[in-house]
Coordinates of C-alpha atoms in Angstrom, one line a residue:
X1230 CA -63.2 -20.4 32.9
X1231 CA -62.8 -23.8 33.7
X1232 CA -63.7 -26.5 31.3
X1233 CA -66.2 -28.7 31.9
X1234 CA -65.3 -32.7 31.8
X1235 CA -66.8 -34.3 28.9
X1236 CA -69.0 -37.7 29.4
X1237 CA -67.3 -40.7 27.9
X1238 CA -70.1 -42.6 26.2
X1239 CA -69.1 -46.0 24.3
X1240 CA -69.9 -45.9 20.2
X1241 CA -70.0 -49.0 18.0
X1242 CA -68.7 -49.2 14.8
X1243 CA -71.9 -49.5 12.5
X1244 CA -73.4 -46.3 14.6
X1245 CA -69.8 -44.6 13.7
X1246 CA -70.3 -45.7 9.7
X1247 CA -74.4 -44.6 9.8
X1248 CA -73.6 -41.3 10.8
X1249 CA -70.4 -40.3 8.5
X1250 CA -73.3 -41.6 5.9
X1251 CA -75.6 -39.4 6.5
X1252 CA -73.0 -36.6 6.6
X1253 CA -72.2 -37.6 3.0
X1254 CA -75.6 -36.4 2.2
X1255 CA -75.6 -33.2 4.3
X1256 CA -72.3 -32.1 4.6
X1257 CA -70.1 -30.8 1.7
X1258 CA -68.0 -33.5 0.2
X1259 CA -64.6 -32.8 1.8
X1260 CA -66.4 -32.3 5.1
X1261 CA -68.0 -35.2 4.9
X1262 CA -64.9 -37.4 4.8
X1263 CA -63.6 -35.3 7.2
X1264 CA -65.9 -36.4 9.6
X1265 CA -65.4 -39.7 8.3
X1266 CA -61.4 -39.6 9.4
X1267 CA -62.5 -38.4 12.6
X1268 CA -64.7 -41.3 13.3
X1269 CA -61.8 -43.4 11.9
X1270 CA -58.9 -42.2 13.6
X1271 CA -61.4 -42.4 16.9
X1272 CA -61.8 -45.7 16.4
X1273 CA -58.4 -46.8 15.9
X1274 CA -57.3 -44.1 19.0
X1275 CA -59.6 -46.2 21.5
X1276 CA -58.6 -49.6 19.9
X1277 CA -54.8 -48.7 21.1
X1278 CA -55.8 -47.3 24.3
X1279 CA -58.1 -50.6 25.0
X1280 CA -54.7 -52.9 24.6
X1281 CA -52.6 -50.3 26.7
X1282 CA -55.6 -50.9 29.4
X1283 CA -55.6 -54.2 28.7
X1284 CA -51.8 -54.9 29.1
X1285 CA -51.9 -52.3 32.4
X1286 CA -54.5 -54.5 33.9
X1287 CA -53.2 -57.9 33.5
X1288 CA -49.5 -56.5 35.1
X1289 CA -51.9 -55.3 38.1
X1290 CA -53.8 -58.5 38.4
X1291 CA -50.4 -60.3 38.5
X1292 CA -48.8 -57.9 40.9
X1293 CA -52.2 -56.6 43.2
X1294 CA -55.2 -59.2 42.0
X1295 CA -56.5 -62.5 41.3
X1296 CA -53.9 -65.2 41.7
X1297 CA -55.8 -67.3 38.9
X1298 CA -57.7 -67.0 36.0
X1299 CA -60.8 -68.9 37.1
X1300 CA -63.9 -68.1 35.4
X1301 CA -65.6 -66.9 39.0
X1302 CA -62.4 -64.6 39.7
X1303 CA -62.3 -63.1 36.0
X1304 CA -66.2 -62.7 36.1
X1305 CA -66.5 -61.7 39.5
X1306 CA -68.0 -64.4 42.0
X1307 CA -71.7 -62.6 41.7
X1308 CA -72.0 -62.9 38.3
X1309 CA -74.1 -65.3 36.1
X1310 CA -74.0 -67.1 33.0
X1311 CA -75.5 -65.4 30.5
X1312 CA -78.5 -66.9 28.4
X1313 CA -79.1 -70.6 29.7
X1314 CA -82.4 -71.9 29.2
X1315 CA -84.1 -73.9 31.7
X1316 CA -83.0 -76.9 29.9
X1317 CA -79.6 -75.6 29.9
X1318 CA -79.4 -74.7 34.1
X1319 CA -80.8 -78.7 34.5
X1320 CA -78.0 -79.9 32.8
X1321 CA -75.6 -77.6 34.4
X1322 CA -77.1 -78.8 38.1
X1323 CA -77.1 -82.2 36.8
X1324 CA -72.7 -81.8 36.3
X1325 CA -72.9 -80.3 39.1
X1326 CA -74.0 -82.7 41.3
X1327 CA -71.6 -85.3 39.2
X1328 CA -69.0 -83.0 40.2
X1329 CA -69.5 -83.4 44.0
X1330 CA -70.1 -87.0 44.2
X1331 CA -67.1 -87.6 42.3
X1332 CA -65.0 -84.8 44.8
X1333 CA -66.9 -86.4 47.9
X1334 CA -67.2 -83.9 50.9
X1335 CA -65.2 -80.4 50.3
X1336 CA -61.9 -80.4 52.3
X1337 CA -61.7 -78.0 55.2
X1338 CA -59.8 -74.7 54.4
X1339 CA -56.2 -75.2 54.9
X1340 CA -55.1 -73.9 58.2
X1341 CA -50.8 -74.1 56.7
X1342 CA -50.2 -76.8 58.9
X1343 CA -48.9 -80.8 58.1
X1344 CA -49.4 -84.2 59.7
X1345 CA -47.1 -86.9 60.8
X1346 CA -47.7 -88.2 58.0
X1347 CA -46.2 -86.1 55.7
X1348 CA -42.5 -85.6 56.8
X1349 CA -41.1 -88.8 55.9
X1350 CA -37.9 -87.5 55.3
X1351 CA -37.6 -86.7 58.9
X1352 CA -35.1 -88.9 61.1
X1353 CA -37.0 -91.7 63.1
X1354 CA -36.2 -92.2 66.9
X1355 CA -38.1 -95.3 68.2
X1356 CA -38.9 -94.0 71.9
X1357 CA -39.6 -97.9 74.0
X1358 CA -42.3 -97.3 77.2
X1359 CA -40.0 -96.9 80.0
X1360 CA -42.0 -99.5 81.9
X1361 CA -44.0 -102.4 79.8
X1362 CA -43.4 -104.4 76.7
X1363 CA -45.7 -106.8 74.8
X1364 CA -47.1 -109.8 76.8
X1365 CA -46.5 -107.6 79.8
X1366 CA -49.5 -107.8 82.3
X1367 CA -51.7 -105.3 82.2
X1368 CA -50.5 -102.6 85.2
X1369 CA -53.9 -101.2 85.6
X1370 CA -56.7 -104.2 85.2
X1371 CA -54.0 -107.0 86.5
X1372 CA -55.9 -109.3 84.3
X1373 CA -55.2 -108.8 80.7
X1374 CA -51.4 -108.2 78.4
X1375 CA -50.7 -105.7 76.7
X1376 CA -49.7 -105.6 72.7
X1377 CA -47.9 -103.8 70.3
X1378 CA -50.2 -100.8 68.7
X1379 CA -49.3 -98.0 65.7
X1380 CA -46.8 -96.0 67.8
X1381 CA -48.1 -92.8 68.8
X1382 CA -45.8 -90.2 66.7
X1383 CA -44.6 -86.8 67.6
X1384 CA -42.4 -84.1 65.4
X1385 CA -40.0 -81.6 66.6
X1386 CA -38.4 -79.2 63.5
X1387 CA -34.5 -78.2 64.0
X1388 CA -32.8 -75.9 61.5
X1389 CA -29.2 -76.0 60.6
X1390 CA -27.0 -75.0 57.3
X1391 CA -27.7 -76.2 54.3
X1392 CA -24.6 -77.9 54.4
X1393 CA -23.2 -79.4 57.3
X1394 CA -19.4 -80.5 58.1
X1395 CA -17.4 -82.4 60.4
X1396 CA -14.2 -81.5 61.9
X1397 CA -12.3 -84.2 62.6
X1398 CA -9.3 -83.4 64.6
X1399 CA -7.1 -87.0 64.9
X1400 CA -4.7 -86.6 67.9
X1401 CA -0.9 -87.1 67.8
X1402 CA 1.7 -88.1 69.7
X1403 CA 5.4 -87.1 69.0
X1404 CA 7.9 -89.5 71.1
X1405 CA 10.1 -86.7 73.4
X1406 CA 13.2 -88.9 72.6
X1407 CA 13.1 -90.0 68.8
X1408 CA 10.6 -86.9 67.6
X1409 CA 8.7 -89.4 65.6
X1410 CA 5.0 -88.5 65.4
X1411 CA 2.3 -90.5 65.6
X1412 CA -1.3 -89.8 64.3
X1413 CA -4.8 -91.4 64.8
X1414 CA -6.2 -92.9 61.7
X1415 CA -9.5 -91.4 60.0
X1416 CA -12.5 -93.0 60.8
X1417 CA -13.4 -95.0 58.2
X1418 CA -17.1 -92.9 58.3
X1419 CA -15.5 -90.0 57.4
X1420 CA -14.7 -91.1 53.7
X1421 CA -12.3 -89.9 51.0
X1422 CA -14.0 -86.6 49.9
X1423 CA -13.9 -83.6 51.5
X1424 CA -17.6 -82.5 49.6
X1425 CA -19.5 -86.0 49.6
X1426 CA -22.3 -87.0 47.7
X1427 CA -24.8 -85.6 50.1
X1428 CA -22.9 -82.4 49.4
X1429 CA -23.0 -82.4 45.9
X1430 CA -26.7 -83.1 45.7
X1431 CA -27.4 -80.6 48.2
X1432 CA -25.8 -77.8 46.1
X1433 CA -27.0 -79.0 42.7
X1434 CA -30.7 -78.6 44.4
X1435 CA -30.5 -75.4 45.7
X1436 CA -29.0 -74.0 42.4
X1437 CA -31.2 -75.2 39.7
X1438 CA -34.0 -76.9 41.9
X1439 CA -34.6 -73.7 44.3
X1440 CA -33.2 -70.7 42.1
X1441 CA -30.4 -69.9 44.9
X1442 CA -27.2 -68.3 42.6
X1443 CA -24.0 -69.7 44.0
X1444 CA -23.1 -66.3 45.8
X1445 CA -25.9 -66.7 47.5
X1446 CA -25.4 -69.7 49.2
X1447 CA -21.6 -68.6 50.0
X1448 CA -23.2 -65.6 52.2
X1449 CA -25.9 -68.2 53.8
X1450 CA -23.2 -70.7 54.7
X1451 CA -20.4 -68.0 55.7
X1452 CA -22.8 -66.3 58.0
X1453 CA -23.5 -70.1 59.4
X1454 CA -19.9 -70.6 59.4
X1455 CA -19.5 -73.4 57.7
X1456 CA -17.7 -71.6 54.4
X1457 CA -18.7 -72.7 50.8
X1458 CA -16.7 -70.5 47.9
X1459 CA -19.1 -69.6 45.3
X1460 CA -16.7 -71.3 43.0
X1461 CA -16.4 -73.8 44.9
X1462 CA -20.2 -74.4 44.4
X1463 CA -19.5 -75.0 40.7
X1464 CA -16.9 -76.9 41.1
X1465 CA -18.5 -79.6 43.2
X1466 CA -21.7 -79.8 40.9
X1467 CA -19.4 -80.1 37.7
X1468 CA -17.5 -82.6 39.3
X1469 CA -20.4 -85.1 39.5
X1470 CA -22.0 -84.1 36.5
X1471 CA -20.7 -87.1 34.0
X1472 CA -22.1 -89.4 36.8
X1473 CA -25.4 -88.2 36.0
X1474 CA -25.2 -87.3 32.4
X1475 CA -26.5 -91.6 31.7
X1476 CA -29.7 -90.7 33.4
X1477 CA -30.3 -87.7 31.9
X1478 CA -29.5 -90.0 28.4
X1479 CA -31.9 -92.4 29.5
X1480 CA -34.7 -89.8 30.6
X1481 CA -34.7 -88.7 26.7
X1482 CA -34.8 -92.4 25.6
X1483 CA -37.6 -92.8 27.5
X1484 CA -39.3 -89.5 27.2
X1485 CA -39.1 -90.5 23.1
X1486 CA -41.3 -93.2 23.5
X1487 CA -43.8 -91.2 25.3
X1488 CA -47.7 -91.2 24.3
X1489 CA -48.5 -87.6 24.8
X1490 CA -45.1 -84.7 24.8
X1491 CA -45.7 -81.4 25.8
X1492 CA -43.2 -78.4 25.1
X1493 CA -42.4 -74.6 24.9
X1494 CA -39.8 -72.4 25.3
X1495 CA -38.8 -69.6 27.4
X1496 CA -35.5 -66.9 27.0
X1497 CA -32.1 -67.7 28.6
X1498 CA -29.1 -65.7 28.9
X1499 CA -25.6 -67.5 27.9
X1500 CA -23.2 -65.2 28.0
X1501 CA -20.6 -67.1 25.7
X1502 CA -23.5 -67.3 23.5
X1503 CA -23.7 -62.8 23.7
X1504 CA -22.4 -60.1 22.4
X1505 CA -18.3 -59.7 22.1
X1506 CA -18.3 -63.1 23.5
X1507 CA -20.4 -65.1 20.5
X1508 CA -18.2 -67.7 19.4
X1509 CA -17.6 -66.6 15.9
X1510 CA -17.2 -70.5 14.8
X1511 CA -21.4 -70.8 15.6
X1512 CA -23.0 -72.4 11.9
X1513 CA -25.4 -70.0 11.4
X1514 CA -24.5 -66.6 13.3
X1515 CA -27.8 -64.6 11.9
X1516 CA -29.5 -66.6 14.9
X1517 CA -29.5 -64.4 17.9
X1518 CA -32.1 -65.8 19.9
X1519 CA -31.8 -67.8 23.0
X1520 CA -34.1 -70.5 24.8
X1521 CA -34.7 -72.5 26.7
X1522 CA -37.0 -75.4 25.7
X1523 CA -38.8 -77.4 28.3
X1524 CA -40.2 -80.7 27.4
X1525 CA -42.8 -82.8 29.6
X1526 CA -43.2 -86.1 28.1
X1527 CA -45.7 -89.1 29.7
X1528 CA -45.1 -92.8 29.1
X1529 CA -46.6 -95.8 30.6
X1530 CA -48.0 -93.5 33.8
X1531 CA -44.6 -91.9 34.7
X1532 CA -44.1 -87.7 33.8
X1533 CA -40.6 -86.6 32.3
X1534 CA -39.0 -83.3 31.8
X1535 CA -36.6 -82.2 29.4
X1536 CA -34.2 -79.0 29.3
X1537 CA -32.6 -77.6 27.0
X1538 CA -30.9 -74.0 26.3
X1539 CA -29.4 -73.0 23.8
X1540 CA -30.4 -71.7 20.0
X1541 CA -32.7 -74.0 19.0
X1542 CA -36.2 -73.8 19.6
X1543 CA -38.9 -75.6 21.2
X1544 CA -39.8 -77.7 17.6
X1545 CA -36.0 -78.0 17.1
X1546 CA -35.6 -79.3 20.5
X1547 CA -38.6 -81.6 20.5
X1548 CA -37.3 -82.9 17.2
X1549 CA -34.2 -84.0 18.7
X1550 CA -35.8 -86.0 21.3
X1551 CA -38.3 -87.6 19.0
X1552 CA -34.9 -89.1 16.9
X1553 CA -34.9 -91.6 19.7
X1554 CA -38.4 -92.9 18.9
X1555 CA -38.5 -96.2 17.8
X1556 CA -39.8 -97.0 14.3
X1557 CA -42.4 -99.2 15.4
X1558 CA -44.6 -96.7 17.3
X1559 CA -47.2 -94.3 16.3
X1560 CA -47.3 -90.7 16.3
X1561 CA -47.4 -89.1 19.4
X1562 CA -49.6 -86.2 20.6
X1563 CA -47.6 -83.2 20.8
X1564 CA -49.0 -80.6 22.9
X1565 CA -48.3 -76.9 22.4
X1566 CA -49.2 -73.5 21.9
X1567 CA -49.9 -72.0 17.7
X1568 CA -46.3 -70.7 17.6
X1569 CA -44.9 -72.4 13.9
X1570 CA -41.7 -72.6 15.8
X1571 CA -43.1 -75.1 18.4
X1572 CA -43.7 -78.2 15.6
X1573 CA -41.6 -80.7 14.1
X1574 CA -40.6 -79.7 11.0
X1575 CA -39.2 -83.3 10.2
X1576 CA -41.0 -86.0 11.9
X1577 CA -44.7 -86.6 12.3
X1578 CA -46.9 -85.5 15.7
X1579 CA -50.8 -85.6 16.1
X1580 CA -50.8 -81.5 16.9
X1581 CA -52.9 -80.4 19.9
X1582 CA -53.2 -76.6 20.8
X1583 CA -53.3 -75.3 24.6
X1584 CA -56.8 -74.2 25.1
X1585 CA -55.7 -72.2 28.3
X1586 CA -53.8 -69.8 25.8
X1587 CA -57.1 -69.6 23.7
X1588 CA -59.0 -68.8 26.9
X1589 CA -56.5 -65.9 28.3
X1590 CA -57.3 -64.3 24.8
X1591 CA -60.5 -63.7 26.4
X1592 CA -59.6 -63.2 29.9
X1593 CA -57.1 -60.1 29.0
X1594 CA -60.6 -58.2 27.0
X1595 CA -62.9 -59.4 29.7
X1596 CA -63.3 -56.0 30.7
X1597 CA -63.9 -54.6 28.0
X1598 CA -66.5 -57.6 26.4
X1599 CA -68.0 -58.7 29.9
X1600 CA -71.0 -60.1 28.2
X1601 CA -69.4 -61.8 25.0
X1602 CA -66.2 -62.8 26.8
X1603 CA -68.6 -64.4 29.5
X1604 CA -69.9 -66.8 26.8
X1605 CA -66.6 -68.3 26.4
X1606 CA -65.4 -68.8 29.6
X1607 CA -68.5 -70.5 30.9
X1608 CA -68.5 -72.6 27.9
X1609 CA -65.2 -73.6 28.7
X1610 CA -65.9 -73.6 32.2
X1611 CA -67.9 -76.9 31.9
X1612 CA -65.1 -78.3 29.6
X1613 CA -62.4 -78.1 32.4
X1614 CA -65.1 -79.3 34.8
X1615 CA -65.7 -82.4 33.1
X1616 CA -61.8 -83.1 32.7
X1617 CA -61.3 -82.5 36.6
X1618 CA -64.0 -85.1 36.8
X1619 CA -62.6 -87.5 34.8
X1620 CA -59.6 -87.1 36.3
X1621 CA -60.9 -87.5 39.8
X1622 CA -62.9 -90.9 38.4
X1623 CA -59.7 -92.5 37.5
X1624 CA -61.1 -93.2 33.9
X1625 CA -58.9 -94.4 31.4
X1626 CA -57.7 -92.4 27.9
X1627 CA -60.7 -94.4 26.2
X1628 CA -63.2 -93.5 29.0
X1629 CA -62.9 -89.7 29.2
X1630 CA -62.3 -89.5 25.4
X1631 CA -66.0 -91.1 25.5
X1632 CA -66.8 -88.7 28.8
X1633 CA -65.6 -85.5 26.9
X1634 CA -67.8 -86.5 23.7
X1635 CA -71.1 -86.9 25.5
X1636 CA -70.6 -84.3 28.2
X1637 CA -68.2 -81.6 26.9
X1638 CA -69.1 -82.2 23.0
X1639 CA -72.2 -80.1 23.0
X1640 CA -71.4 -77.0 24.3
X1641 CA -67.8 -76.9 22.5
X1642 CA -70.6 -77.4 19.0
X1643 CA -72.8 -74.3 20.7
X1644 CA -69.6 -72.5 21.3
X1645 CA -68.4 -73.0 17.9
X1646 CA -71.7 -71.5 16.7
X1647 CA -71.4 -68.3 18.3
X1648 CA -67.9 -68.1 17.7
X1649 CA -68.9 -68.1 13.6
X1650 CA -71.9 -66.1 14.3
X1651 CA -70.1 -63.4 15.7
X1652 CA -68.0 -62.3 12.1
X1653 CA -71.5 -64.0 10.2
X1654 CA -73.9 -61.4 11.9
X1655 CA -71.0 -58.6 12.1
X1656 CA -71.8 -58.6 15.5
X1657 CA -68.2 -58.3 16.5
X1658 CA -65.2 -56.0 14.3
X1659 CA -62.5 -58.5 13.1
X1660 CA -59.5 -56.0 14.2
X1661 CA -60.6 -55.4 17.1
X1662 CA -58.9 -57.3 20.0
X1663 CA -61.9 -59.7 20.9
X1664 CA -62.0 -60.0 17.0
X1665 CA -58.2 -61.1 17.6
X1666 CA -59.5 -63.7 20.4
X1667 CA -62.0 -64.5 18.5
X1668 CA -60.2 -65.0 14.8
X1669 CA -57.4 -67.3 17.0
X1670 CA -59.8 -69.8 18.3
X1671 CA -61.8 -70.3 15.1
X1672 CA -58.5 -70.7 13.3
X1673 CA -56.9 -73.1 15.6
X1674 CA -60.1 -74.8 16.4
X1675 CA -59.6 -78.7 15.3
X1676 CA -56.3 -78.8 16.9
X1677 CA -57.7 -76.7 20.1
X1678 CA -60.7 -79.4 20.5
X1679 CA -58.4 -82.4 19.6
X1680 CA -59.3 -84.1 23.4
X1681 CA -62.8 -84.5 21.5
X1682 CA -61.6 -86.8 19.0
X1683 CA -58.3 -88.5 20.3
X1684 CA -57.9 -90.9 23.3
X1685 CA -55.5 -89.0 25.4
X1686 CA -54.9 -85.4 24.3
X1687 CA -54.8 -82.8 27.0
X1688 CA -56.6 -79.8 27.2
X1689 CA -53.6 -77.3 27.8
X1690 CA -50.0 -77.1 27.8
X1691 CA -49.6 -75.8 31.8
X1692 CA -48.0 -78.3 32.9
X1693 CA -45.0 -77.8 30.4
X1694 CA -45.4 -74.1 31.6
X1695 CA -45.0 -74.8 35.5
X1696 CA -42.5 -77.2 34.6
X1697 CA -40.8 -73.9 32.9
X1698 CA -40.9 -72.1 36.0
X1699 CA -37.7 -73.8 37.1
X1700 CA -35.9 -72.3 34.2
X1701 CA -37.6 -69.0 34.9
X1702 CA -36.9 -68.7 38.5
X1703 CA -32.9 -70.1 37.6
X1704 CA -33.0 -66.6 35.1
X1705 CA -34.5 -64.4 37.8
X1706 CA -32.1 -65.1 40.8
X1707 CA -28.9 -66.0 38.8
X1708 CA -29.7 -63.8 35.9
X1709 CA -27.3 -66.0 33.6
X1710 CA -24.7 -68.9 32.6
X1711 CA -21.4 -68.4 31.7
X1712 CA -21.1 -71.0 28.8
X1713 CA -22.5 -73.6 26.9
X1714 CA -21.0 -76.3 29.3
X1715 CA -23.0 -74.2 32.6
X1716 CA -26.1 -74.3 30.7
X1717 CA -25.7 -77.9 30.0
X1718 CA -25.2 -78.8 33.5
X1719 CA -28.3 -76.4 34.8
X1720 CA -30.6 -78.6 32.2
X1721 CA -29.0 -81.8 33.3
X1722 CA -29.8 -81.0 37.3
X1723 CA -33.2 -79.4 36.4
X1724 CA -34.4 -82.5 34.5
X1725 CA -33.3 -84.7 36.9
X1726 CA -35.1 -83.0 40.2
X1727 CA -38.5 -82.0 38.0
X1728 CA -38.8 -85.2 37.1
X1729 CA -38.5 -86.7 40.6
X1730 CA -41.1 -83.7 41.5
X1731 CA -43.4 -84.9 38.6
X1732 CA -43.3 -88.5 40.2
X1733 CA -42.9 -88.1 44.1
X1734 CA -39.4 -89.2 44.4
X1735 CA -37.2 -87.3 47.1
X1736 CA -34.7 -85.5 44.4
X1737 CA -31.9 -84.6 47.2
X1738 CA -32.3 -88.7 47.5
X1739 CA -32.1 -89.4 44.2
X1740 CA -29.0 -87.4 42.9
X1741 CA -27.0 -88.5 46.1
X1742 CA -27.8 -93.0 45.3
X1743 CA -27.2 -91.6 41.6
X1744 CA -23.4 -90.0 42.5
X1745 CA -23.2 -93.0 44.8
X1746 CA -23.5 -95.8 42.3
X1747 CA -22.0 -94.3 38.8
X1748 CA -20.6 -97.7 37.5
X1749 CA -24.1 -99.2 37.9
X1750 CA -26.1 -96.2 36.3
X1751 CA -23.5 -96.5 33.8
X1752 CA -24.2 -99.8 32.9
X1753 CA -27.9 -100.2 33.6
X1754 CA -29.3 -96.3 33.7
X1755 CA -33.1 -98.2 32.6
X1756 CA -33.0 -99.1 36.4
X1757 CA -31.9 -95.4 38.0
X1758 CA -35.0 -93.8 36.8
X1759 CA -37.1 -91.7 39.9
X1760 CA -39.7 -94.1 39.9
X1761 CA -37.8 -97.3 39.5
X1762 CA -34.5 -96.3 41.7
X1763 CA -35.5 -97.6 45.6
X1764 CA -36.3 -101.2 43.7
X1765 CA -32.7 -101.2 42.3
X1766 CA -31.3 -100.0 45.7
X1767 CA -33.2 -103.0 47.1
X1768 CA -32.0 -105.8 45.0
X1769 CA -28.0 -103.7 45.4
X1770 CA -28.4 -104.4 49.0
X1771 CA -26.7 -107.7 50.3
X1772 CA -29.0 -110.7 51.7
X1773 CA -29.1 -111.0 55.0

């Protein structure tokens, strides 16, 4: 006979504890606890498969769903905050309407296309009218002259490898009677180097800008015929290395200084660093672990990322940097996530916890707590609304610190409330995982709700996590580095081209001038930073 499914019916915890004690009083004793490990073991059995779900679910959403973790896609885009009061859904309208006079009309939905505009790294051709040219007459009235106008412009995309080359083939001439030979001289355009500083940048980018592994890139450029050994590849970027290496000095001078420093870390593979290989010299070899720390610092309006891989962690790494710091200036605001290991242990920061990690808590249980998780997110939903505001309006540190307090204040105080009332009513069980979302946002909560009191402090860390998508993506495709001395290099080239991504400087552009003018960025590397580099070009180039 086949067995009928059984119904799955959700149970709470304090109906669970009523009933084993009523069986206390009608059972016999030792089947009365019994029941009691039942219930218990029941408990504990669904709290371990509601984390399985939970870690199943978020791998599918990452895979199959959602590419965010907006409060409309985690909710659903029918669903409704739970609870407002009238007074509550008039203040929400009222942001709401802020919110669209401060975004102006909504853009039309991308259609994957570009304008003129946009490829300024694109060769320009001046095309002259075949025919006229200003202070002509007019061919069509006879009366009037024509004048010079915005040219009209048009784009036309060619594709070619990566790297280019020129074969140069210089003719000789051997004298039938002497046998002397005689050869043409090398253009003077076709330099000393066989791989030029074009070359070099190119490579570097591809490798620890783009993720391409150096095999990769022989295959691409073999099939293109124009040949690149993978070696090769390594050879050219090390070469040029120490012409970079007082930028990337500078970039931590100045990332030191910075008002506000985000950081985290991430895992790296060094295979000098692994295994058989492990330099048996290393100071302290019970340290197995291997990171890579990324480090987004901002200072007077310009963005800076760090890299570093290696041993140490994030706080290590971030302590480092902060030796630089002059004596004069405050504490900065150090932005991370709760991890010990991502503080200082040696010099003073003003702490500030990501409030994205704090939210993803209750993103991963949302399913499982639709109601109470719902409560959180649209509490914080109007906390990330007002910073995109405030961020649209231009304010300054001082401004949106006094924005945040009159308009994101209050319902951070009403989520507080709830978040306390939860453990005060026993509405919600403490080891259970939206107890664990729960207990982490009470515990961290001054640091997570710093932006409330502080001029300045961010909300999250994500920006120090996208910037550690570079690092990630390197891991992926190449897997590894050899040595200490690759990783080095890969940091070196990844600071360099994130911070010219942070700060809209062309990075291919700005490692080439960099290789192209080492004795200068030697002496001076203050004035080779991405945002500073085109003036110092300028004032390189000779007057006219």
């Amino acid at each position: 006979m086949r067995r009928k499914k059984p119904e799955i019916i959700e149970v709470g915890h304090q109906q669970l504890d009523d009933i084993a004690r009523r069986a206390q009083e009608v059972f016999d004793p030792k089947e009365a606890e019994l029941i009691a490990k039942v219930f218990e073991s029941y408990e504990y059995l669904t709290d371990l498969i509601q984390q399985k779900n939970m870690s199943i679910g978020r791998l599918q959403k990452m895979l199959f769903g959602a590419k965010t973790e907006k409060t409309d896609k985690v909710r659903g885009d029918s669903a409704k905050p739970q609870g407002d009061s009238g007074e509550e859904n008039e203040k929400r309208s009222t942001e709401d309407s802020d919110e669209a006079a401060a975004e102006g009309k909504p853009p039309p939905q991308g259609h994957g296309r570009n304008g003129a505009d946009a490829y300024q790294g694109a060769e320009r051709i001046e095309v002259p009218h075949a025919s006229l040219a200003p202070g002509d007459a007019c061919p069509e009235c006879g009366q009037g002259t024509v004048y010079e106008k915005s040219p009209g412009v048009v784009v036309r995309i060619t594709g070619g490898a990566p790297l280019g080359a020129k074969r140069y083939e210089l003719q000789k001439l051997r004298c039938h009677l002497c046998g002397r030979v005689f050869t043409a001289e090398l253009p003077q355009a076709a330099g000393t180097r066989k791989y030029d500083a074009t070359a070099a940048s190119m490579i570097g980018l591809l490798k620890y800008g783009s993720g391409l592994p150096f095999n990769r890139l022989e295959g691409l450029q073999r099939n293109l015929e124009i040949p690149l050994p993978a070696s090769t590849g390594w050879d050219v970027v090390h070469s040029v290395a120490p012409g970079l290496a007082p930028a990337f000095e500078e970039l931590i001078q100045q990332a030191a200084g910075g008002e506000v420093l985000h950081n985290d870390d991430t895992t790296v593979k060094i295979l000098a660093l692994m295994g058989q290989r492990r330099d048996e010299f290393e100071n302290d070899p019970s340290r197995t672990g291997l990171f890579t720390t990324g480090v987004v610092a901002t200072r007077a309006g310009h963005r800076m990322a760090l890299f570093f891989s290696g041993r140490q962690h994030a706080g290590e790494n971030l302590a480092d940097v902060l030796k630089h710091r002059a004596g004069e200036l405050d504490a900065p605001i150090q932005m991370c996530d709760a991890l010990s290991r991502n503080t200082p242990q040696e010099l003073k920061t003003i702490v500030a916890n990501c409030l994205a990690h704090a939210r993803r808590r209750f993103v991963e249980v949302y399913d499982h707590f639709p109601e109470e998780c719902g409560t959180v997110l649209e509490a914080l939903k109007i906390v990330y609304r007002n910073d995109a505001v405030a961020r649209r309006g231009g304010m300054t540190a001082e401004e949106r610190l006094r924005f945040h307090q009159a308009r994101s204040k209050p319902a951070m105080a009403n989520l507080s409330d709830w978040l306390h009332r939860q453990f005060d009513e026993k509405l919600v069980e403490p080891n259970s995982t939206l107890g664990g979302a729960v207990n982490y946002m009470l515990n961290h909560w001054e640091k997570l709700t710093l932006f409330l009191h502080k001029a300045g402090a961010p909300l999250d860390n994500n920006i120090c996590e996208r910037a550690l998508k570079k690092a990630i993506l390197h891991r992926k495709n190449a897997l590894f580095f050899k040595t200490q001395n690759g990783a080095r290099v890969g940091d070196m080239y990844m600071s360099l081209i994130h911070t010219c991504e942070l700060n809209g400087a062309n990075p291919l552009n700005y490692l080439t001038e960099l290789i192209s003018h080492t004795d200068d960025v030697r002496m001076n590397p203050n004035r080779w930073m991405p945002w500073n580099y085109r003036a110092t070009l300028d004032r390189l180039q000779p007057a006219a």
